[in-house]
Coordinates of C-alpha atoms in Angstrom, one line a residue:
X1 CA -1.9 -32.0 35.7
X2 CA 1.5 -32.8 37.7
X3 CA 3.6 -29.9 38.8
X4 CA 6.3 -30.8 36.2
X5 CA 3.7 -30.2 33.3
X6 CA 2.9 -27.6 34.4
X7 CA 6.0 -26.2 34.6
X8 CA 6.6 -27.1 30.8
X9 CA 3.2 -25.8 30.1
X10 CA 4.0 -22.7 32.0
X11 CA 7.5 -22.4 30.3
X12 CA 6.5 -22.8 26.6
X13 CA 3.5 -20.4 26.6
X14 CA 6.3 -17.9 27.8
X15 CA 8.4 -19.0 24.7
X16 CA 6.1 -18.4 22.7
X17 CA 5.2 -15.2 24.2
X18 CA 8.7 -13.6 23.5
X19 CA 10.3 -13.4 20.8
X20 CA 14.7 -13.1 20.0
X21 CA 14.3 -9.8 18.0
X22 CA 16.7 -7.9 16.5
X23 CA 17.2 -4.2 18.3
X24 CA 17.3 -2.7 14.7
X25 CA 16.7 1.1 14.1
X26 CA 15.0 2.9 16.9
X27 CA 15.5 -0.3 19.4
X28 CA 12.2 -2.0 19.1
X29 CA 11.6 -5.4 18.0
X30 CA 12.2 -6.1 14.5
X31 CA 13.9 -8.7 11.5
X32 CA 14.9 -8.0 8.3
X33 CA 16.6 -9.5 5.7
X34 CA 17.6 -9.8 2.1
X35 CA 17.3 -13.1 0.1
X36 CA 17.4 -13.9 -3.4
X37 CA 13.5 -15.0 -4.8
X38 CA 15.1 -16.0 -8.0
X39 CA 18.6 -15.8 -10.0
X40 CA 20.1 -12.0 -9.5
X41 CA 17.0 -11.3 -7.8
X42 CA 17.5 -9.8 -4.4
X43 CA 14.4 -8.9 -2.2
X44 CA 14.1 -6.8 1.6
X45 CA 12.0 -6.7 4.0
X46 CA 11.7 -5.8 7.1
X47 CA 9.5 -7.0 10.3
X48 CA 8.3 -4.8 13.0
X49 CA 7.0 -7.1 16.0
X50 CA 3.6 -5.4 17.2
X51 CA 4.8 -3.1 20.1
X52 CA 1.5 -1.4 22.4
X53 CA 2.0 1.1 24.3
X54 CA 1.1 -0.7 27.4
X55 CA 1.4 -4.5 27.7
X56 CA 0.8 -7.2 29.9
X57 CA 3.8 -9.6 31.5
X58 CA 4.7 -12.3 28.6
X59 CA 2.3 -10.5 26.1
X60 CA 2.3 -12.9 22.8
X61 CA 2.9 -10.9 19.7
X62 CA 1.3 -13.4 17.7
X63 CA -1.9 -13.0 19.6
X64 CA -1.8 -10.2 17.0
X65 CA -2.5 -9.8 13.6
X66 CA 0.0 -9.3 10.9
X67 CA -0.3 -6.7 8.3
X68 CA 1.7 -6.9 5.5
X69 CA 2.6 -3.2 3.4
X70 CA 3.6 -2.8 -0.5
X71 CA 4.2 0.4 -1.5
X72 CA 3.5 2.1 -4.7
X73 CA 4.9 3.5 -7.7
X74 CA 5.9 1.8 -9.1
X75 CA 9.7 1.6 -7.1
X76 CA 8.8 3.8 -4.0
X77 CA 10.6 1.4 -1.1
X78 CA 7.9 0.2 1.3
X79 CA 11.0 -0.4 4.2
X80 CA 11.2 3.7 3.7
X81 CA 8.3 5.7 2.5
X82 CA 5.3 3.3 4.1
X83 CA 7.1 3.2 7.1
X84 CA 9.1 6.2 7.8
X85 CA 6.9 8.6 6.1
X86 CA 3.4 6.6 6.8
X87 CA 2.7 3.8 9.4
X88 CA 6.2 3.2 11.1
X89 CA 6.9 3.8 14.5
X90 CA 9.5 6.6 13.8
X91 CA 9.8 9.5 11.4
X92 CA 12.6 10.9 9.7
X93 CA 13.6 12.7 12.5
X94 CA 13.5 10.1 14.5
X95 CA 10.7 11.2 16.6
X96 CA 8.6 8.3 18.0
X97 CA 5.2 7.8 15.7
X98 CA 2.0 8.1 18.2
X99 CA -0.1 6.6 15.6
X100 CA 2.0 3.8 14.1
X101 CA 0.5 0.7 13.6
X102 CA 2.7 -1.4 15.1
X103 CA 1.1 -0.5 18.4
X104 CA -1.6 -2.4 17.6
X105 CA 0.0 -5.0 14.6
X106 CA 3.0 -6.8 13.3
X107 CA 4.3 -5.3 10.3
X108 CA 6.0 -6.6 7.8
X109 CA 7.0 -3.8 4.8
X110 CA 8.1 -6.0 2.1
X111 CA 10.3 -3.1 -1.0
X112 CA 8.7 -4.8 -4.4
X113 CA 8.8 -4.5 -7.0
X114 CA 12.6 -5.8 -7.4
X115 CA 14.4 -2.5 -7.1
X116 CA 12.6 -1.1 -5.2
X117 CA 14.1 0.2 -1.9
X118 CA 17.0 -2.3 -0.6
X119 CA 15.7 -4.8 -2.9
X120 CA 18.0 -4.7 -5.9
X121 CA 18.4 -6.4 -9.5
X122 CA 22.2 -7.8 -10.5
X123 CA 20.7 -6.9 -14.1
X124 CA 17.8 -5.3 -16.0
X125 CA 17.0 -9.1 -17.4
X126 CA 15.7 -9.5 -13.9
X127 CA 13.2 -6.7 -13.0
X128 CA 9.5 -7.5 -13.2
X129 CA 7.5 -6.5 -16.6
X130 CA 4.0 -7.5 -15.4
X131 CA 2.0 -7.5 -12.3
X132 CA 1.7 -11.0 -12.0
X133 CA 5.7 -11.4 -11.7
X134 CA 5.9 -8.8 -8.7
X135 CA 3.0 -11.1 -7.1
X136 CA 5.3 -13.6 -7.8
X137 CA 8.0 -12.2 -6.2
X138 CA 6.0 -11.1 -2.9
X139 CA 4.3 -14.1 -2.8
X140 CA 8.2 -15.9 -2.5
X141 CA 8.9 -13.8 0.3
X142 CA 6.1 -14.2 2.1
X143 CA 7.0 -17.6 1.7
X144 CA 10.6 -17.7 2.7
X145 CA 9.4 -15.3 5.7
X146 CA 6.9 -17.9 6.7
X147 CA 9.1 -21.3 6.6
X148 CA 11.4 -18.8 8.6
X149 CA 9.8 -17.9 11.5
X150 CA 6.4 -20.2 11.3
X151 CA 4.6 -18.9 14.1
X152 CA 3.3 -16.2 11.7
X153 CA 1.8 -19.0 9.9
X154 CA -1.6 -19.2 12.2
X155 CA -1.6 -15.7 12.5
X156 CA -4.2 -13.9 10.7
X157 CA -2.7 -12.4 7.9
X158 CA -3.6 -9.1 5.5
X159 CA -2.7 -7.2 3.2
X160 CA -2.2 -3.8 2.5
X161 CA -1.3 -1.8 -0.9
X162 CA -1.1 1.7 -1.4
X163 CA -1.2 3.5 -4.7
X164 CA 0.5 1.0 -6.8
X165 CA 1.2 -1.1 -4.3
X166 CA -2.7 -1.9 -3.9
X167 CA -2.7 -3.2 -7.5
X168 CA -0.2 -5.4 -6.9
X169 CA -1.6 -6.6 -3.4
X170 CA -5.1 -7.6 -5.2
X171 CA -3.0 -10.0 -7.8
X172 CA -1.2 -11.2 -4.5
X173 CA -4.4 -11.9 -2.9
X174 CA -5.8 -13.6 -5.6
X175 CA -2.0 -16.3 -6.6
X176 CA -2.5 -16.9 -2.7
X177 CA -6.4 -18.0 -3.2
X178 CA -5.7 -19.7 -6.3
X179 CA -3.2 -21.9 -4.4
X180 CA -0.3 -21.0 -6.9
X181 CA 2.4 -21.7 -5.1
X182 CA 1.0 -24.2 -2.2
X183 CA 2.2 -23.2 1.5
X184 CA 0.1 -22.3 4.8
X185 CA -0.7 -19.3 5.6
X186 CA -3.2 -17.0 7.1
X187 CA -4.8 -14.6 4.7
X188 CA -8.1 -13.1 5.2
X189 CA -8.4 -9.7 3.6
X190 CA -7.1 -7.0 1.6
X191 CA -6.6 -3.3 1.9
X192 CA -6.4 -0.8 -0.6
X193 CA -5.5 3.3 -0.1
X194 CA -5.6 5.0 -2.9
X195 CA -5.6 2.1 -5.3
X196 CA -4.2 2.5 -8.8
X197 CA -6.5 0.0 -10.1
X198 CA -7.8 1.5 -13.1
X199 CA -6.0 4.4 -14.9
X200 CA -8.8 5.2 -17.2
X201 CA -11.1 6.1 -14.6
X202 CA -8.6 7.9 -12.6
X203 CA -8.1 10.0 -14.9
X204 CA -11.7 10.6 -16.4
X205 CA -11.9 12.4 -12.6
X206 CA -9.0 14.6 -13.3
X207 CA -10.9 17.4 -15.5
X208 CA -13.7 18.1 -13.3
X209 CA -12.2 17.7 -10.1
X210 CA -9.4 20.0 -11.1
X211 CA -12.2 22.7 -12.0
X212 CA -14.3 22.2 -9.0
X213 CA -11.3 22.7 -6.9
X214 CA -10.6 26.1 -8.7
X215 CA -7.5 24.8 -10.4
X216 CA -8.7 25.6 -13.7
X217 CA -11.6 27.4 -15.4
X218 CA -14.0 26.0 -17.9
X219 CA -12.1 26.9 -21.1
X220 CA -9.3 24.9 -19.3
X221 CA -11.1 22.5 -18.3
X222 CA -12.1 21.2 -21.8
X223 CA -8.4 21.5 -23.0
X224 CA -7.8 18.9 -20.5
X225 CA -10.6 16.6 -21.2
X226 CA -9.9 16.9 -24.5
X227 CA -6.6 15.0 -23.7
X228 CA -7.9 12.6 -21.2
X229 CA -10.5 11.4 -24.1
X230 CA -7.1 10.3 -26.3
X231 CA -6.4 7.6 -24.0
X232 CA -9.8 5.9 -24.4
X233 CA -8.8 4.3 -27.9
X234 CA -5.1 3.1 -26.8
X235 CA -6.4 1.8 -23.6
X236 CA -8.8 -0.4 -25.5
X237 CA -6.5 -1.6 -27.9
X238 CA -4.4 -2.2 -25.7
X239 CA -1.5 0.0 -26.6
X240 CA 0.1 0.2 -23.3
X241 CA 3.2 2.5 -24.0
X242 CA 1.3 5.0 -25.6
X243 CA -1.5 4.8 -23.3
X244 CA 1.4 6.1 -20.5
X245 CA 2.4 8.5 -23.3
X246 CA -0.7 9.7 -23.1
X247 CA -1.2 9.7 -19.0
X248 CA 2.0 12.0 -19.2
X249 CA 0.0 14.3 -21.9
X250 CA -2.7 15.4 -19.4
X251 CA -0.4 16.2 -16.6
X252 CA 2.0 18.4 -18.7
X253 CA -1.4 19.7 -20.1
X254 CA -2.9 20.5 -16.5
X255 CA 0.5 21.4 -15.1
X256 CA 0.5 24.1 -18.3
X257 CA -2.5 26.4 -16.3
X258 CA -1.7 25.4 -12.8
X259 CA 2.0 25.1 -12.7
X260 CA 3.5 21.9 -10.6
X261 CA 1.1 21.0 -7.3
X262 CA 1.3 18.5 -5.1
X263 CA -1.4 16.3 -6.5
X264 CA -0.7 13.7 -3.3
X265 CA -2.8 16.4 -1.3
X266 CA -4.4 19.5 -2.7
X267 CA -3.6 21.6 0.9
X268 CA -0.1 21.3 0.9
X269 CA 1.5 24.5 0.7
X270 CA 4.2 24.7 -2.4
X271 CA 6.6 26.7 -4.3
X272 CA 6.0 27.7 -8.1
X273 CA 9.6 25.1 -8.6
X274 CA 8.1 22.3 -6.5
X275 CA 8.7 18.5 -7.2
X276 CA 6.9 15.9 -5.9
X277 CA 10.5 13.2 -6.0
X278 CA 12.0 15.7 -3.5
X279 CA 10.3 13.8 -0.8
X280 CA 11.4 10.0 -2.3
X281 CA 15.2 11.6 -2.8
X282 CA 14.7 12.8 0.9
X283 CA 13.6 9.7 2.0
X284 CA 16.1 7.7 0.0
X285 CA 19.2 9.8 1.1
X286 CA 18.1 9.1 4.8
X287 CA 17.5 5.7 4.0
X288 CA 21.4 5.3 3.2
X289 CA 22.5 7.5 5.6
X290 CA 20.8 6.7 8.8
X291 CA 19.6 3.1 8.4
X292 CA 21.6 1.4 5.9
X293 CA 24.4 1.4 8.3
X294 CA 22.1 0.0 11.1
X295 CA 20.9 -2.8 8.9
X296 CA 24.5 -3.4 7.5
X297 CA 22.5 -3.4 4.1
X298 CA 24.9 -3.3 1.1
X299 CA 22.1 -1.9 -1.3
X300 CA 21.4 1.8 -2.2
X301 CA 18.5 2.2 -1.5
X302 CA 16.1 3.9 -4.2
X303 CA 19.1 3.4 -7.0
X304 CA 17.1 1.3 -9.2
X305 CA 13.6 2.8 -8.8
X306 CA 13.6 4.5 -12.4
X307 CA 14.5 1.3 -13.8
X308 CA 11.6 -0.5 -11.9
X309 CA 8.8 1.9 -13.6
X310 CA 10.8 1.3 -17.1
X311 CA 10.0 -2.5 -16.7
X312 CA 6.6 -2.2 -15.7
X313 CA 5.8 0.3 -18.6
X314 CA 3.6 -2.1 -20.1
X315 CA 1.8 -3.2 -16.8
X316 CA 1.6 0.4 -15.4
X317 CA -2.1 1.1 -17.7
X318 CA -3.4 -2.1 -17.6
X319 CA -6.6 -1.9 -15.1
X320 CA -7.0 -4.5 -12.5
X321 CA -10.7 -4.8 -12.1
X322 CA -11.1 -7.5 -13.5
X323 CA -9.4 -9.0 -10.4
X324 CA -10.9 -6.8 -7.6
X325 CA -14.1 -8.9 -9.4
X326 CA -12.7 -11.7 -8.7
X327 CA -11.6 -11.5 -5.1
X328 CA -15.2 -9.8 -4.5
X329 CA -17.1 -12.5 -6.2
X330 CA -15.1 -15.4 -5.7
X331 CA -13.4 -15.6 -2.4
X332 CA -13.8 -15.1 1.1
X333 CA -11.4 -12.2 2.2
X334 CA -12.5 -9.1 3.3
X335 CA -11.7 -6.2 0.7
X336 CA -11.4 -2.5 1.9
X337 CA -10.8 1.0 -0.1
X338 CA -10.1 4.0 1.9
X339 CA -9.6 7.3 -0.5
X340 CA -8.5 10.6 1.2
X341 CA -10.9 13.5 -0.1
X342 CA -7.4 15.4 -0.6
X343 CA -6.2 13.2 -3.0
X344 CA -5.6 14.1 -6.6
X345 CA -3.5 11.5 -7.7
X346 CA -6.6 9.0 -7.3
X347 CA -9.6 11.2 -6.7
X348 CA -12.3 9.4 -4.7
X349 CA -14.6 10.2 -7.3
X350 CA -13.0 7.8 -9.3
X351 CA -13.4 5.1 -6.4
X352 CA -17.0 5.2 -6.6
X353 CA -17.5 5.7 -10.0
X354 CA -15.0 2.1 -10.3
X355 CA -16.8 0.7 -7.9
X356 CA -20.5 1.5 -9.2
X357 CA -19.3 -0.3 -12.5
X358 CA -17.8 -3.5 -10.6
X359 CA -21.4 -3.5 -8.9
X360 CA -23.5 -2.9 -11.9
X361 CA -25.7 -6.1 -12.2
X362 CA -25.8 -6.2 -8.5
X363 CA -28.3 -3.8 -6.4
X364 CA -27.6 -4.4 -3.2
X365 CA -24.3 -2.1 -3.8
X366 CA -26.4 0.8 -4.7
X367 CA -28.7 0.5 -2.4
X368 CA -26.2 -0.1 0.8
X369 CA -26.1 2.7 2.8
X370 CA -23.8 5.2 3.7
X371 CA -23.0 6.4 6.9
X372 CA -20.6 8.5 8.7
X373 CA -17.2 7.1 10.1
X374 CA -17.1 8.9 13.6
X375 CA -13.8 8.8 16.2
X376 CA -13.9 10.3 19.4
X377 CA -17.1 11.9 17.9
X378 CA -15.9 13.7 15.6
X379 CA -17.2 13.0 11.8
X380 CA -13.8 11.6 9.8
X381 CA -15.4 10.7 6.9
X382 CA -18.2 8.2 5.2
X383 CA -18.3 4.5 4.9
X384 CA -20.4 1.9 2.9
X385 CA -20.5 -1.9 3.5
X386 CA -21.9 -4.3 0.9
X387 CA -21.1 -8.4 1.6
X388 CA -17.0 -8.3 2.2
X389 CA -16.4 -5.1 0.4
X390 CA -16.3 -1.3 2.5
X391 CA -15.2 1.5 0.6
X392 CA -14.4 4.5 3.3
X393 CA -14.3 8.1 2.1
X394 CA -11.2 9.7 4.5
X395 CA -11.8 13.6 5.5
X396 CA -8.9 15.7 5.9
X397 CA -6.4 12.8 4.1
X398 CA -4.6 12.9 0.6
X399 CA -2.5 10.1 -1.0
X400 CA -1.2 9.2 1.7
X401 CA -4.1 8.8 4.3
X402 CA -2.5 7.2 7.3
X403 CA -0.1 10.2 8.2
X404 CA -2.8 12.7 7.2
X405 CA -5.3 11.2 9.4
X406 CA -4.4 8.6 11.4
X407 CA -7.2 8.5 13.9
X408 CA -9.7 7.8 11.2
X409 CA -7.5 4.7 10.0
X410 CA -7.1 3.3 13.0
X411 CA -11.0 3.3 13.0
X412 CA -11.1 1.9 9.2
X413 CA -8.1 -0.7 10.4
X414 CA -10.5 -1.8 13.6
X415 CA -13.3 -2.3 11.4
X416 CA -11.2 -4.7 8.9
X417 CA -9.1 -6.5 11.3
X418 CA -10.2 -6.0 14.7
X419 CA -9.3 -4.2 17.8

């Protein structure tokens, strides 16, 4: 090789090493942007470049993986609560994050569905009514963020829902495998916390874990499942508005003995007048006070979010199992569940109890075994591995597992994407 190759050689593995980022809130790396996916259809998102806390001279960012985060809901802004309140490498008070995961990946938090976070609708004709169409929508701007910077292209790619969000990353998953909408990309798994991916079975938990817990007594506890059993018939006939109706019914009738908890994490210390959307109104009031202006973002954030879960009224019930089956049965990607033991929203009983029903016909599930996930030697939890699935019970975690314990998900994330 002359020394003028070499030279070039030299000089483009350093282009491609760097990258032009935007300083954006808090100073590190990062894109964003706001385009319109279809007519009156505005979407955000917002691109943290992988930043470790110690890094070689011209360290590539796309020697990493990128992980892309939908939020649930359905309207919760993935740009605020994933990343400020979760996985983001600052909090609210703009402390640095230890445990972010953009030490160790590129993020990209993409706010769907359509009003959700800085994404906004110019009219309630535009906001999504089924899951498919929000898949749609991400799918669009993973597109537009591919064509836009294609280096991301080659770079292994996954996904990552939470609560809602994980029902909508599965339908995601499967459009992309399914060719739909025909572009290169990178995909190879998807992850799921706390997935609201079957309703039914979420809430045929509810009654017994509530009593085990010492929420409510027996006589109680028969009350409730009295009302979880009257969204059996509604579910399958497919009476979707009442079947929400219904959802609603058992938490007024389990809030009636306990009085309001915060069902994203049983250990959280409360007042008798406390309301779980104080911490999405926190978050979107510092959303539009602190980093709208950095952005130079015209949207309110979080203005739209009741109209988002209005839309998706008729989605909101519908399970999704029929297309965790899919991705398990027909596709290559690597599929992860990780539950916190905390949570009551989506009790991990409910996990395994979907789980053992996807895995019915096939023995190998039941008969996988399951084994303790250990950090720094210390027990964090349980794990089980069958073919591409893991499902990973989290210790200590509620809803929202990554801020409650981090350490085990950076052990979960390791196992699904790699070190």
């Amino acid at each position: 090789m002359t020394r003028v190759s070499t030279l070039i050689s030299c000089f483009l593995f350093c282009a491609l090493a760097q990258v032009q980022a935007k300083p954006g809130y808090g100073g590190t790396d990062q894109e964003w942007g706001t385009i319109e996916i279809r007519p009156g259809a505005h979407a955000f998102w917002w691109l943290y470049y992988v930043n470790p806390p110690s890094k070689p001279p011209n360290f590539d960012v796309y020697s990493r993986p990128l992980i892309i985060w939908l939020q649930g809901g359905p309207g919760f802004g993935a740009s605020g609560i994933g990343n400020f309140l979760e996985i983001g490498p600052f909090d609210m008070n703009g402390n640095p994050r230890n445990t972010t995961w953009v030490n160790d990946y590129n993020i990209l938090f993409v706010d769907a569905p359509i009003g959700s976070g800085f994404s906004h609708a110019d009219s309630d004709k535009v906001y999504s009514t089924s899951d498919r169409a929000v898949a749609e929508d991400v799918i669009s701007v993973l597109k537009h963020f591919l064509e836009t910077f294609p280096t991301f292209k080659k770079v292994p790619t996954y996904l990552v829902g939470q609560s809602y969000g994980g029902k909508i990353a599965i339908r995601v998953a499967w459009e992309l495998y399914q060719g739909s909408q025909n572009f290169e990309h990178n995909l190879r798994g998807v992850g799921l916390g706390s997935p609201a991916i079957s309703s039914l079975d979420t809430l045929e938990a509810v009654p017994s874990y509530a009593f085990h817990l010492g929420f409510i007594d027996a006589k109680q506890k028969d009350a409730v499942q009295e009302v979880v059993d009257q969204i059996k018939k509604p579910i399958e006939q497919e009476r979707w508005t009442e079947a929400v109706d219904k959802c609603g019914d058992v938490l007024t009738k389990l809030w009636e003995y306990t009085e309001p908890f915060d069902y994203t994490n049983i250990l959280q210390k409360h007042s008798p007048d406390w309301l779980f959307n104080k911490r999405i109104l926190e978050t979107n009031a510092f959303m539009n006070k602190n980093v709208r202006p950095v952005l130079n973002v015209t949207a309110d954030f979080g203005a739209q979010m009741d109209h988002v879960f209005e839309a998706l009224l008729q989605a909101y019930m519908k399970p999704a199992i029929n297309y965790v089956g899919k991705l398990l049965n027909q596709t290559n990607l690597k599929v992860i569940v990780y539950s916190g033991q905390l949570d009551f929203s989506v009790p991990i009983a409910s996990m395994v109890s979907l789980f053992d029903q996807i895995f019915e016909q096939d023995s190998g599930w039941s008969n996988a075994n399951r084994t303790t996930l250990v950090v720094d030697n210390m027990i964090e939890g349980y794990q089980k591995h069958y073919r591409n699935f893991s499902l990973y019970w989290v210790f200590r975690a509620g809803h929202w597992a990554p801020p409650d314990n981090p350490y085990a998900l950076r052990k979960i994330l390791q196992q699904f994407i790699g070190s």
